[in-house]
Amino acid sequence: NHCLPHEEPMIKFMQCIRRKPQLSVAEFRHHWDRYKEAWLELAKRSEAKRMVTSIGLDIDQNTSIQLARGTREPFDGVLELWWASGEHVVRCIQNPALQDKLASMRKHQDEFIDLASSSFFFASEDEHLGGG
């Protein structure tokens, strides 16, 4: 069962992740490295078009922005995956060959992610500057 691209706008899956409160930044990053590798494997197997990860910086400027603007603390990590279409994502998620991988990733999430303070969602993207 191959997941073939479809002629629809690209769809992006985003994970804005906060670590569990009892984890240090170093412990989070250890889990994050393993998590990124698992997602990269899944991205390749599901024919994702692009994958980008970002790690929050522990710098004074982030604290200053948070205090000045009254925002929540920055996310510890952000993972973004792009596929050809929403239909493509549905076909891939329903692929039995990927079900075990998804279940394993959910178990890993429970180990290090504060799910109640994190956000996972699908989005579309408009590029306004740059050249991707």
GROMACS .gro file of N, CA, C and O in nm:
model
  528
    1ASN      N    1   0.083  -0.119   0.000
    1ASN     CA    2   0.000   0.000   0.000
    1ASN      C    3   0.087   0.125   0.000
    1ASN      O    4   0.135   0.169   0.103
    2HIS      N    5   0.106   0.182  -0.115
    2HIS     CA    6   0.182   0.307  -0.122
    2HIS      C    7   0.088   0.425  -0.106
    2HIS      O    8  -0.025   0.422  -0.152
    3CYS      N    9   0.138   0.525  -0.043
    3CYS     CA   10   0.062   0.649  -0.025
    3CYS      C   11   0.106   0.742  -0.137
    3CYS      O   12   0.217   0.792  -0.136
    4LEU      N   13   0.020   0.761  -0.234
    4LEU     CA   14   0.057   0.840  -0.351
    4LEU      C   15   0.015   0.985  -0.334
    4LEU      O   16  -0.091   1.014  -0.280
    5PRO      N   17   0.098   1.078  -0.383
    5PRO     CA   18   0.060   1.220  -0.375
    5PRO      C   19  -0.070   1.247  -0.449
    5PRO      O   20  -0.104   1.179  -0.543
    6HIS      N   21  -0.140   1.347  -0.406
    6HIS     CA   22  -0.269   1.385  -0.465
    6HIS      C   23  -0.263   1.534  -0.497
    6HIS      O   24  -0.191   1.608  -0.433
    7GLU      N   25  -0.341   1.578  -0.594
    7GLU     CA   26  -0.339   1.718  -0.637
    7GLU      C   27  -0.424   1.807  -0.547
    7GLU      O   28  -0.529   1.854  -0.586
    8GLU      N   29  -0.382   1.828  -0.426
    8GLU     CA   30  -0.447   1.919  -0.332
    8GLU      C   31  -0.337   2.004  -0.269
    8GLU      O   32  -0.220   1.973  -0.281
    9PRO      N   33  -0.373   2.108  -0.196
    9PRO     CA   34  -0.271   2.187  -0.128
    9PRO      C   35  -0.196   2.101  -0.025
    9PRO      O   36  -0.252   2.009   0.032
   10MET      N   37  -0.069   2.136  -0.004
   10MET     CA   38   0.010   2.067   0.097
   10MET      C   39  -0.054   2.086   0.233
   10MET      O   40  -0.116   2.189   0.260
   11ILE      N   41  -0.037   1.986   0.320
   11ILE     CA   42  -0.088   1.996   0.456
   11ILE      C   43   0.029   1.974   0.551
   11ILE      O   44   0.120   1.896   0.523
   12LYS      N   45   0.027   2.047   0.660
   12LYS     CA   46   0.135   2.040   0.757
   12LYS      C   47   0.080   1.993   0.890
   12LYS      O   48  -0.027   2.036   0.932
   13PHE      N   49   0.154   1.902   0.954
   13PHE     CA   50   0.121   1.856   1.089
   13PHE      C   51   0.224   1.917   1.183
   13PHE      O   52   0.344   1.903   1.161
   14MET      N   53   0.176   1.989   1.284
   14MET     CA   54   0.266   2.056   1.377
   14MET      C   55   0.249   1.999   1.516
   14MET      O   56   0.138   1.969   1.559
   15GLN      N   57   0.361   1.987   1.585
   15GLN     CA   58   0.362   1.948   1.725
   15GLN      C   59   0.442   2.056   1.799
   15GLN      O   60   0.561   2.070   1.776
   16CYS      N   61   0.375   2.130   1.883
   16CYS     CA   62   0.440   2.231   1.968
   16CYS      C   63   0.445   2.170   2.107
   16CYS      O   64   0.342   2.155   2.173
   17ILE      N   65   0.565   2.133   2.151
   17ILE     CA   66   0.582   2.042   2.264
   17ILE      C   67   0.645   2.111   2.384
   17ILE      O   68   0.745   2.182   2.371
   18ARG      N   69   0.586   2.081   2.499
   18ARG     CA   70   0.646   2.119   2.628
   18ARG      C   71   0.683   1.992   2.702
   18ARG      O   72   0.608   1.895   2.701
   19ARG      N   73   0.796   1.996   2.767
   19ARG     CA   74   0.844   1.879   2.841
   19ARG      C   75   0.764   1.862   2.971
   19ARG      O   76   0.708   1.959   3.023
   20LYS      N   77   0.765   1.741   3.022
   20LYS     CA   78   0.705   1.717   3.154
   20LYS      C   79   0.781   1.798   3.257
   20LYS      O   80   0.904   1.811   3.249
   21PRO      N   81   0.710   1.855   3.355
   21PRO     CA   82   0.775   1.945   3.452
   21PRO      C   83   0.891   1.883   3.528
   21PRO      O   84   0.985   1.953   3.564
   22GLN      N   85   0.887   1.753   3.551
   22GLN     CA   86   0.993   1.690   3.628
   22GLN      C   87   1.120   1.664   3.547
   22GLN      O   88   1.223   1.626   3.604
   23LEU      N   89   1.117   1.689   3.418
   23LEU     CA   90   1.234   1.664   3.333
   23LEU      C   91   1.320   1.789   3.320
   23LEU      O   92   1.269   1.899   3.301
   24SER      N   93   1.450   1.769   3.327
   24SER     CA   94   1.543   1.879   3.300
   24SER      C   95   1.548   1.903   3.149
   24SER      O   96   1.501   1.820   3.069
   25VAL      N   97   1.606   2.015   3.110
   25VAL     CA   98   1.625   2.044   2.968
   25VAL      C   99   1.709   1.933   2.904
   25VAL      O  100   1.678   1.885   2.794
   26ALA      N  101   1.815   1.890   2.972
   26ALA     CA  102   1.902   1.784   2.918
   26ALA      C  103   1.826   1.653   2.900
   26ALA      O  104   1.841   1.585   2.798
   27GLU      N  105   1.742   1.618   2.997
   27GLU     CA  106   1.662   1.495   2.986
   27GLU      C  107   1.563   1.506   2.870
   27GLU      O  108   1.545   1.412   2.793
   28PHE      N  109   1.500   1.623   2.858
   28PHE     CA  110   1.408   1.644   2.746
   28PHE      C  111   1.480   1.626   2.613
   28PHE      O  112   1.432   1.558   2.524
   29ARG      N  113   1.596   1.687   2.601
   29ARG     CA  114   1.669   1.680   2.474
   29ARG      C  115   1.714   1.539   2.440
   29ARG      O  116   1.720   1.503   2.323
   30HIS      N  117   1.742   1.458   2.541
   30HIS     CA  118   1.775   1.317   2.517
   30HIS      C  119   1.655   1.247   2.452
   30HIS      O  120   1.669   1.178   2.351
   31HIS      N  121   1.537   1.265   2.510
   31HIS     CA  122   1.415   1.208   2.453
   31HIS      C  123   1.387   1.268   2.315
   31HIS      O  124   1.347   1.198   2.222
   32TRP      N  125   1.406   1.399   2.303
   32TRP     CA  126   1.378   1.471   2.178
   32TRP      C  127   1.459   1.413   2.063
   32TRP      O  128   1.407   1.394   1.953
   33ASP      N  129   1.587   1.384   2.087
   33ASP     CA  130   1.671   1.329   1.982
   33ASP      C  131   1.617   1.194   1.933
   33ASP      O  132   1.611   1.169   1.813
   34ARG      N  133   1.577   1.109   2.025
   34ARG     CA  134   1.519   0.979   1.987
   34ARG      C  135   1.385   0.999   1.915
   34ARG      O  136   1.355   0.929   1.818
   35TYR      N  137   1.306   1.093   1.963
   35TYR     CA  138   1.175   1.121   1.906
   35TYR      C  139   1.188   1.172   1.762
   35TYR      O  140   1.115   1.129   1.673
   36LYS      N  141   1.283   1.261   1.740
   36LYS     CA  142   1.305   1.314   1.604
   36LYS      C  143   1.342   1.201   1.508
   36LYS      O  144   1.294   1.198   1.395
   37GLU      N  145   1.428   1.110   1.553
   37GLU     CA  146   1.470   0.998   1.468
   37GLU      C  147   1.350   0.910   1.432
   37GLU      O  148   1.337   0.866   1.318
   38ALA      N  149   1.264   0.884   1.529
   38ALA     CA  150   1.145   0.803   1.503
   38ALA      C  151   1.053   0.872   1.404
   38ALA      O  152   0.999   0.809   1.312
   39TRP      N  153   1.035   1.003   1.419
   39TRP     CA  154   0.951   1.078   1.325
   39TRP      C  155   1.013   1.084   1.187
   39TRP      O  156   0.943   1.078   1.085
   40LEU      N  157   1.145   1.094   1.180
   40LEU     CA  158   1.210   1.096   1.050
   40LEU      C  159   1.187   0.965   0.976
   40LEU      O  160   1.157   0.964   0.857
   41GLU      N  161   1.197   0.854   1.048
   41GLU     CA  162   1.169   0.724   0.986
   41GLU      C  163   1.024   0.718   0.937
   41GLU      O  164   0.997   0.676   0.825
   42LEU      N  165   0.931   0.762   1.021
   42LEU     CA  166   0.791   0.762   0.982
   42LEU      C  167   0.767   0.856   0.864
   42LEU      O  168   0.692   0.824   0.772
   43ALA      N  169   0.831   0.972   0.867
   43ALA     CA  170   0.816   1.068   0.757
   43ALA      C  171   0.859   1.006   0.625
   43ALA      O  172   0.790   1.019   0.523
   44LYS      N  173   0.971   0.937   0.625
   44LYS     CA  174   1.019   0.872   0.502
   44LYS      C  175   0.924   0.762   0.458
   44LYS      O  176   0.892   0.751   0.339
   45ARG      N  177   0.878   0.681   0.552
   45ARG     CA  178   0.789   0.570   0.519
   45ARG      C  179   0.652   0.619   0.471
   45ARG      O  180   0.584   0.548   0.397
   46SER      N  181   0.612   0.738   0.512
   46SER     CA  182   0.481   0.792   0.471
   46SER      C  183   0.495   0.891   0.356
   46SER      O  184   0.398   0.958   0.322
   47GLU      N  185   0.614   0.899   0.300
   47GLU     CA  186   0.641   0.987   0.185
   47GLU      C  187   0.613   1.133   0.215
   47GLU      O  188   0.562   1.207   0.131
   48ALA      N  189   0.647   1.176   0.336
   48ALA     CA  190   0.635   1.318   0.369
   48ALA      C  191   0.726   1.396   0.277
   48ALA      O  192   0.831   1.348   0.234
   49LYS      N  193   0.687   1.519   0.247
   49LYS     CA  194   0.763   1.604   0.156
   49LYS      C  195   0.872   1.683   0.228
   49LYS      O  196   0.971   1.723   0.168
   50ARG      N  197   0.851   1.707   0.358
   50ARG     CA  198   0.945   1.789   0.433
   50ARG      C  199   0.927   1.764   0.582
   50ARG      O  200   0.816   1.736   0.626
   51MET      N  201   1.036   1.774   0.657
   51MET     CA  202   1.029   1.765   0.803
   51MET      C  203   1.129   1.865   0.860
   51MET      O  204   1.243   1.871   0.817
   52VAL      N  205   1.082   1.943   0.958
   52VAL     CA  206   1.167   2.042   1.024
   52VAL      C  207   1.142   2.030   1.174
   52VAL      O  208   1.029   2.016   1.217
   53THR      N  209   1.250   2.034   1.252
   53THR     CA  210   1.236   2.039   1.397
   53THR      C  211   1.307   2.164   1.448
   53THR      O  212   1.404   2.211   1.390
   54SER      N  213   1.255   2.216   1.559
   54SER     CA  214   1.315   2.332   1.625
   54SER      C  215   1.321   2.302   1.773
   54SER      O  216   1.231   2.239   1.828
   55ILE      N  217   1.426   2.347   1.836
   55ILE     CA  218   1.442   2.330   1.980
   55ILE      C  219   1.445   2.468   2.043
   55ILE      O  220   1.510   2.560   1.991
   56GLY      N  221   1.370   2.486   2.152
   56GLY     CA  222   1.367   2.616   2.220
   56GLY      C  223   1.503   2.647   2.282
   56GLY      O  224   1.571   2.558   2.333
   57LEU      N  225   1.541   2.772   2.276
   57LEU     CA  226   1.668   2.816   2.334
   57LEU      C  227   1.646   2.865   2.476
   57LEU      O  228   1.550   2.939   2.503
   58ASP      N  229   1.734   2.825   2.566
   58ASP     CA  230   1.728   2.869   2.705
   58ASP      C  231   1.814   2.995   2.717
   58ASP      O  232   1.928   2.991   2.761
   59ILE      N  233   1.757   3.110   2.671
   59ILE     CA  234   1.832   3.236   2.666
   59ILE      C  235   1.752   3.346   2.735
   59ILE      O  236   1.629   3.341   2.743
   60ASP      N  237   1.822   3.446   2.783
   60ASP     CA  238   1.759   3.557   2.855
   60ASP      C  239   1.655   3.630   2.770
   60ASP      O  240   1.553   3.675   2.822
   61GLN      N  241   1.679   3.641   2.641
   61GLN     CA  242   1.585   3.713   2.554
   61GLN      C  243   1.447   3.647   2.554
   61GLN      O  244   1.345   3.715   2.548
   62ASN      N  245   1.443   3.515   2.560
   62ASN     CA  246   1.313   3.448   2.565
   62ASN      C  247   1.239   3.480   2.694
   62ASN      O  248   1.118   3.503   2.694
   63THR      N  249   1.312   3.484   2.805
   63THR     CA  250   1.251   3.520   2.933
   63THR      C  251   1.203   3.665   2.930
   63THR      O  252   1.093   3.696   2.977
   64SER      N  253   1.283   3.754   2.872
   64SER     CA  254   1.244   3.896   2.863
   64SER      C  255   1.117   3.913   2.783
   64SER      O  256   1.028   3.989   2.823
   65ILE      N  257   1.106   3.846   2.670
   65ILE     CA  258   0.986   3.855   2.586
   65ILE      C  259   0.865   3.803   2.663
   65ILE      O  260   0.758   3.865   2.664
   66GLN      N  261   0.882   3.689   2.728
   66GLN     CA  262   0.772   3.629   2.805
   66GLN      C  263   0.722   3.724   2.912
   66GLN      O  264   0.602   3.746   2.926
   67LEU      N  265   0.814   3.783   2.987
   67LEU     CA  266   0.776   3.874   3.096
   67LEU      C  267   0.716   4.004   3.042
   67LEU      O  268   0.616   4.054   3.095
   68ALA      N  269   0.775   4.059   2.938
   68ALA     CA  270   0.727   4.187   2.883
   68ALA      C  271   0.589   4.173   2.819
   68ALA      O  272   0.507   4.264   2.829
   69ARG      N  273   0.563   4.059   2.754
   69ARG     CA  274   0.437   4.043   2.681
   69ARG      C  275   0.333   3.961   2.757
   69ARG      O  276   0.219   3.951   2.715
   70GLY      N  277   0.373   3.898   2.867
   70GLY     CA  278   0.279   3.819   2.945
   70GLY      C  279   0.240   3.687   2.880
   70GLY      O  280   0.128   3.640   2.898
   71THR      N  281   0.331   3.631   2.803
   71THR     CA  282   0.302   3.504   2.735
   71THR      C  283   0.345   3.386   2.821
   71THR      O  284   0.415   3.402   2.920
   72ARG      N  285   0.305   3.269   2.777
   72ARG     CA  286   0.352   3.146   2.841
   72ARG      C  287   0.498   3.124   2.803
   72ARG      O  288   0.549   3.185   2.709
   73GLU      N  289   0.563   3.032   2.873
   73GLU     CA  290   0.701   2.999   2.842
   73GLU      C  291   0.708   2.939   2.701
   73GLU      O  292   0.610   2.884   2.652
   74PRO      N  293   0.825   2.950   2.637
   74PRO     CA  294   0.839   2.896   2.501
   74PRO      C  295   0.821   2.744   2.500
   74PRO      O  296   0.841   2.677   2.602
   75PHE      N  297   0.785   2.693   2.386
   75PHE     CA  298   0.781   2.548   2.370
   75PHE      C  299   0.923   2.495   2.376
   75PHE      O  300   1.018   2.563   2.337
   76ASP      N  301   0.936   2.372   2.424
   76ASP     CA  302   1.068   2.309   2.429
   76ASP      C  303   1.111   2.258   2.292
   76ASP      O  304   1.230   2.255   2.261
   77GLY      N  305   1.015   2.218   2.213
   77GLY     CA  306   1.045   2.169   2.079
   77GLY      C  307   0.925   2.184   1.988
   77GLY      O  308   0.810   2.184   2.034
   78VAL      N  309   0.952   2.199   1.859
   78VAL     CA  310   0.847   2.206   1.758
   78VAL      C  311   0.887   2.112   1.645
   78VAL      O  312   1.002   2.113   1.600
   79LEU      N  313   0.792   2.030   1.603
   79LEU     CA  314   0.814   1.938   1.492
   79LEU      C  315   0.711   1.969   1.385
   79LEU      O  316   0.592   1.985   1.417
   80GLU      N  317   0.756   1.981   1.260
   80GLU     CA  318   0.666   2.012   1.149
   80GLU      C  319   0.688   1.910   1.038
   80GLU      O  320   0.802   1.884   1.000
   81LEU      N  321   0.578   1.855   0.987
   81LEU     CA  322   0.583   1.759   0.877
   81LEU      C  323   0.485   1.802   0.769
   81LEU      O  324   0.373   1.840   0.799
   82TRP      N  325   0.529   1.794   0.644
   82TRP     CA  326   0.444   1.829   0.531
   82TRP      C  327   0.417   1.706   0.446
   82TRP      O  328   0.507   1.627   0.419
   83TRP      N  329   0.291   1.695   0.403
   83TRP     CA  330   0.252   1.592   0.307
   83TRP      C  331   0.181   1.658   0.190
   83TRP      O  332   0.137   1.772   0.198
   84ALA      N  333   0.163   1.581   0.084
   84ALA     CA  334   0.104   1.632  -0.039
   84ALA      C  335  -0.040   1.679  -0.020
   84ALA      O  336  -0.082   1.775  -0.083
   85SER      N  337  -0.116   1.612   0.066
   85SER     CA  338  -0.256   1.648   0.084
   85SER      C  339  -0.311   1.585   0.211
   85SER      O  340  -0.253   1.491   0.265
   86GLY      N  341  -0.427   1.633   0.252
   86GLY     CA  342  -0.496   1.572   0.365
   86GLY      C  343  -0.536   1.429   0.336
   86GLY      O  344  -0.527   1.342   0.422
   87GLU      N  345  -0.579   1.405   0.214
   87GLU     CA  346  -0.618   1.269   0.173
   87GLU      C  347  -0.497   1.174   0.185
   87GLU      O  348  -0.511   1.061   0.229
   88HIS      N  349  -0.382   1.223   0.147
   88HIS     CA  350  -0.258   1.144   0.157
   88HIS      C  351  -0.231   1.108   0.303
   88HIS      O  352  -0.198   0.995   0.335
   89VAL      N  353  -0.246   1.203   0.393
   89VAL     CA  354  -0.223   1.179   0.535
   89VAL      C  355  -0.318   1.072   0.587
   89VAL      O  356  -0.276   0.980   0.657
   90VAL      N  357  -0.446   1.082   0.552
   90VAL     CA  358  -0.545   0.984   0.598
   90VAL      C  359  -0.508   0.845   0.549
   90VAL      O  360  -0.511   0.748   0.627
   91ARG      N  361  -0.472   0.831   0.423
   91ARG     CA  362  -0.433   0.700   0.369
   91ARG      C  363  -0.312   0.644   0.444
   91ARG      O  364  -0.307   0.526   0.476
   92CYS      N  365  -0.215   0.730   0.472
   92CYS     CA  366  -0.094   0.685   0.541
   92CYS      C  367  -0.123   0.644   0.685
   92CYS      O  368  -0.074   0.542   0.732
   93ILE      N  369  -0.204   0.722   0.755
   93ILE     CA  370  -0.237   0.691   0.894
   93ILE      C  371  -0.313   0.558   0.902
   93ILE      O  372  -0.296   0.482   0.997
   94GLN      N  373  -0.391   0.529   0.801
   94GLN     CA  374  -0.469   0.405   0.800
   94GLN      C  375  -0.388   0.286   0.750
   94GLN      O  376  -0.435   0.174   0.757
   95ASN      N  377  -0.266   0.310   0.704
   95ASN     CA  378  -0.181   0.203   0.652
   95ASN      C  379  -0.139   0.112   0.768
   95ASN      O  380  -0.072   0.157   0.861
   96PRO      N  381  -0.176  -0.017   0.764
   96PRO     CA  382  -0.141  -0.109   0.874
   96PRO      C  383   0.010  -0.116   0.900
   96PRO      O  384   0.051  -0.137   1.013
   97ALA      N  385   0.090  -0.096   0.799
   97ALA     CA  386   0.235  -0.103   0.815
   97ALA      C  387   0.287   0.010   0.904
   97ALA      O  388   0.397  -0.001   0.960
   98LEU      N  389   0.212   0.118   0.918
   98LEU     CA  390   0.255   0.232   1.000
   98LEU      C  391   0.190   0.235   1.137
   98LEU      O  392   0.231   0.313   1.224
   99GLN      N  393   0.090   0.150   1.161
   99GLN     CA  394   0.015   0.153   1.287
   99GLN      C  395   0.104   0.125   1.408
   99GLN      O  396   0.094   0.194   1.509
  100ASP      N  397   0.192   0.025   1.399
  100ASP     CA  398   0.280  -0.007   1.512
  100ASP      C  399   0.374   0.109   1.542
  100ASP      O  400   0.402   0.138   1.658
  101LYS      N  401   0.425   0.172   1.437
  101LYS     CA  402   0.516   0.285   1.455
  101LYS      C  403   0.445   0.400   1.525
  101LYS      O  404   0.500   0.461   1.617
  102LEU      N  405   0.324   0.429   1.485
  102LEU     CA  406   0.247   0.537   1.548
  102LEU      C  407   0.218   0.504   1.695
  102LEU      O  408   0.229   0.591   1.782
  103ALA      N  409   0.183   0.379   1.724
  103ALA     CA  410   0.156   0.339   1.863
  103ALA      C  411   0.282   0.352   1.948
  103ALA      O  412   0.276   0.400   2.062
  104SER      N  413   0.395   0.314   1.894
  104SER     CA  414   0.522   0.325   1.966
  104SER      C  415   0.555   0.471   1.995
  104SER      O  416   0.602   0.506   2.104
  105MET      N  417   0.529   0.558   1.899
  105MET     CA  418   0.557   0.700   1.917
  105MET      C  419   0.465   0.760   2.024
  105MET      O  420   0.509   0.844   2.102
  106ARG      N  421   0.341   0.717   2.028
  106ARG     CA  422   0.250   0.767   2.131
  106ARG      C  423   0.298   0.727   2.270
  106ARG      O  424   0.289   0.805   2.364
  107LYS      N  425   0.349   0.605   2.283
  107LYS     CA  426   0.403   0.561   2.413
  107LYS      C  427   0.523   0.646   2.452
  107LYS      O  428   0.538   0.685   2.568
  108HIS      N  429   0.608   0.677   2.355
  108HIS     CA  430   0.725   0.759   2.384
  108HIS      C  431   0.682   0.900   2.425
  108HIS      O  432   0.738   0.959   2.516
  109GLN      N  433   0.580   0.954   2.361
  109GLN     CA  434   0.527   1.086   2.398
  109GLN      C  435   0.489   1.090   2.545
  109GLN      O  436   0.516   1.186   2.615
  110ASP      N  437   0.425   0.983   2.592
  110ASP     CA  438   0.381   0.977   2.732
  110ASP      C  439   0.499   0.984   2.829
  110ASP      O  440   0.481   1.026   2.944
  111GLU      N  441   0.617   0.945   2.787
  111GLU     CA  442   0.734   0.943   2.873
  111GLU      C  443   0.792   1.082   2.899
  111GLU      O  444   0.849   1.106   3.004
  112PHE      N  445   0.780   1.174   2.802
  112PHE     CA  446   0.853   1.300   2.817
  112PHE      C  447   0.776   1.426   2.780
  112PHE      O  448   0.821   1.536   2.808
  113ILE      N  449   0.660   1.413   2.720
  113ILE     CA  450   0.584   1.530   2.677
  113ILE      C  451   0.470   1.559   2.774
  113ILE      O  452   0.395   1.470   2.813
  114ASP      N  453   0.459   1.685   2.813
  114ASP     CA  454   0.344   1.732   2.890
  114ASP      C  455   0.233   1.759   2.788
  114ASP      O  456   0.222   1.869   2.733
  115LEU      N  457   0.155   1.656   2.762
  115LEU     CA  458   0.055   1.664   2.655
  115LEU      C  459  -0.049   1.773   2.681
  115LEU      O  460  -0.093   1.840   2.587
  116ALA      N  461  -0.086   1.794   2.806
  116ALA     CA  462  -0.188   1.896   2.838
  116ALA      C  463  -0.138   2.038   2.808
  116ALA      O  464  -0.219   2.128   2.787
  117SER      N  465  -0.007   2.058   2.805
  117SER     CA  466   0.050   2.190   2.777
  117SER      C  467   0.108   2.200   2.636
  117SER      O  468   0.167   2.301   2.601
  118SER      N  469   0.092   2.095   2.559
  118SER     CA  470   0.143   2.092   2.422
  118SER      C  471   0.027   2.104   2.326
  118SER      O  472  -0.089   2.100   2.366
  119SER      N  473   0.058   2.119   2.199
  119SER     CA  474  -0.047   2.132   2.099
  119SER      C  475  -0.004   2.059   1.972
  119SER      O  476   0.106   2.081   1.922
  120PHE      N  477  -0.091   1.971   1.922
  120PHE     CA  478  -0.068   1.900   1.796
  120PHE      C  479  -0.183   1.941   1.704
  120PHE      O  480  -0.299   1.934   1.745
  121PHE      N  481  -0.151   1.979   1.581
  121PHE     CA  482  -0.258   2.020   1.491
  121PHE      C  483  -0.212   2.019   1.345
  121PHE      O  484  -0.093   2.025   1.317
  122PHE      N  485  -0.310   2.011   1.255
  122PHE     CA  486  -0.285   2.021   1.112
  122PHE      C  487  -0.307   2.166   1.069
  122PHE      O  488  -0.392   2.235   1.126
  123ALA      N  489  -0.231   2.209   0.971
  123ALA     CA  490  -0.241   2.347   0.923
  123ALA      C  491  -0.204   2.353   0.775
  123ALA      O  492  -0.143   2.262   0.722
  124SER      N  493  -0.242   2.461   0.712
  124SER     CA  494  -0.191   2.492   0.579
  124SER      C  495  -0.092   2.606   0.598
  124SER      O  496  -0.090   2.671   0.702
  125GLU      N  497  -0.012   2.631   0.498
  125GLU     CA  498   0.094   2.730   0.513
  125GLU      C  499   0.097   2.822   0.392
  125GLU      O  500   0.084   2.778   0.279
  126ASP      N  501   0.112   2.951   0.419
  126ASP     CA  502   0.134   3.050   0.315
  126ASP      C  503   0.274   3.107   0.338
  126ASP      O  504   0.304   3.155   0.446
  127GLU      N  505   0.357   3.102   0.236
  127GLU     CA  506   0.491   3.157   0.248
  127GLU      C  507   0.489   3.300   0.196
  127GLU      O  508   0.440   3.327   0.087
  128HIS      N  509   0.543   3.394   0.273
  128HIS     CA  510   0.538   3.534   0.236
  128HIS      C  511   0.677   3.593   0.208
  128HIS      O  512   0.688   3.699   0.149
  129LEU      N  513   0.779   3.526   0.254
  129LEU     CA  514   0.915   3.573   0.233
  129LEU      C  515   1.006   3.452   0.237
  129LEU      O  516   0.987   3.365   0.319
  130GLY      N  517   1.099   3.445   0.151
  130GLY     CA  518   1.190   3.331   0.148
  130GLY      C  519   1.180   3.261   0.015
  130GLY      O  520   1.122   3.310  -0.079
  131GLY      N  521   1.231   3.145   0.011
  131GLY     CA  522   1.229   3.070  -0.114
  131GLY      C  523   1.241   2.922  -0.089
  131GLY      O  524   1.345   2.865  -0.109
  132GLY      N  525   1.132   2.861  -0.040
  132GLY     CA  526   1.135   2.719  -0.008
  132GLY      C  527   1.099   2.632  -0.121
  132GLY      O  528   1.068   2.658  -0.228
   0.00000   0.00000   0.00000
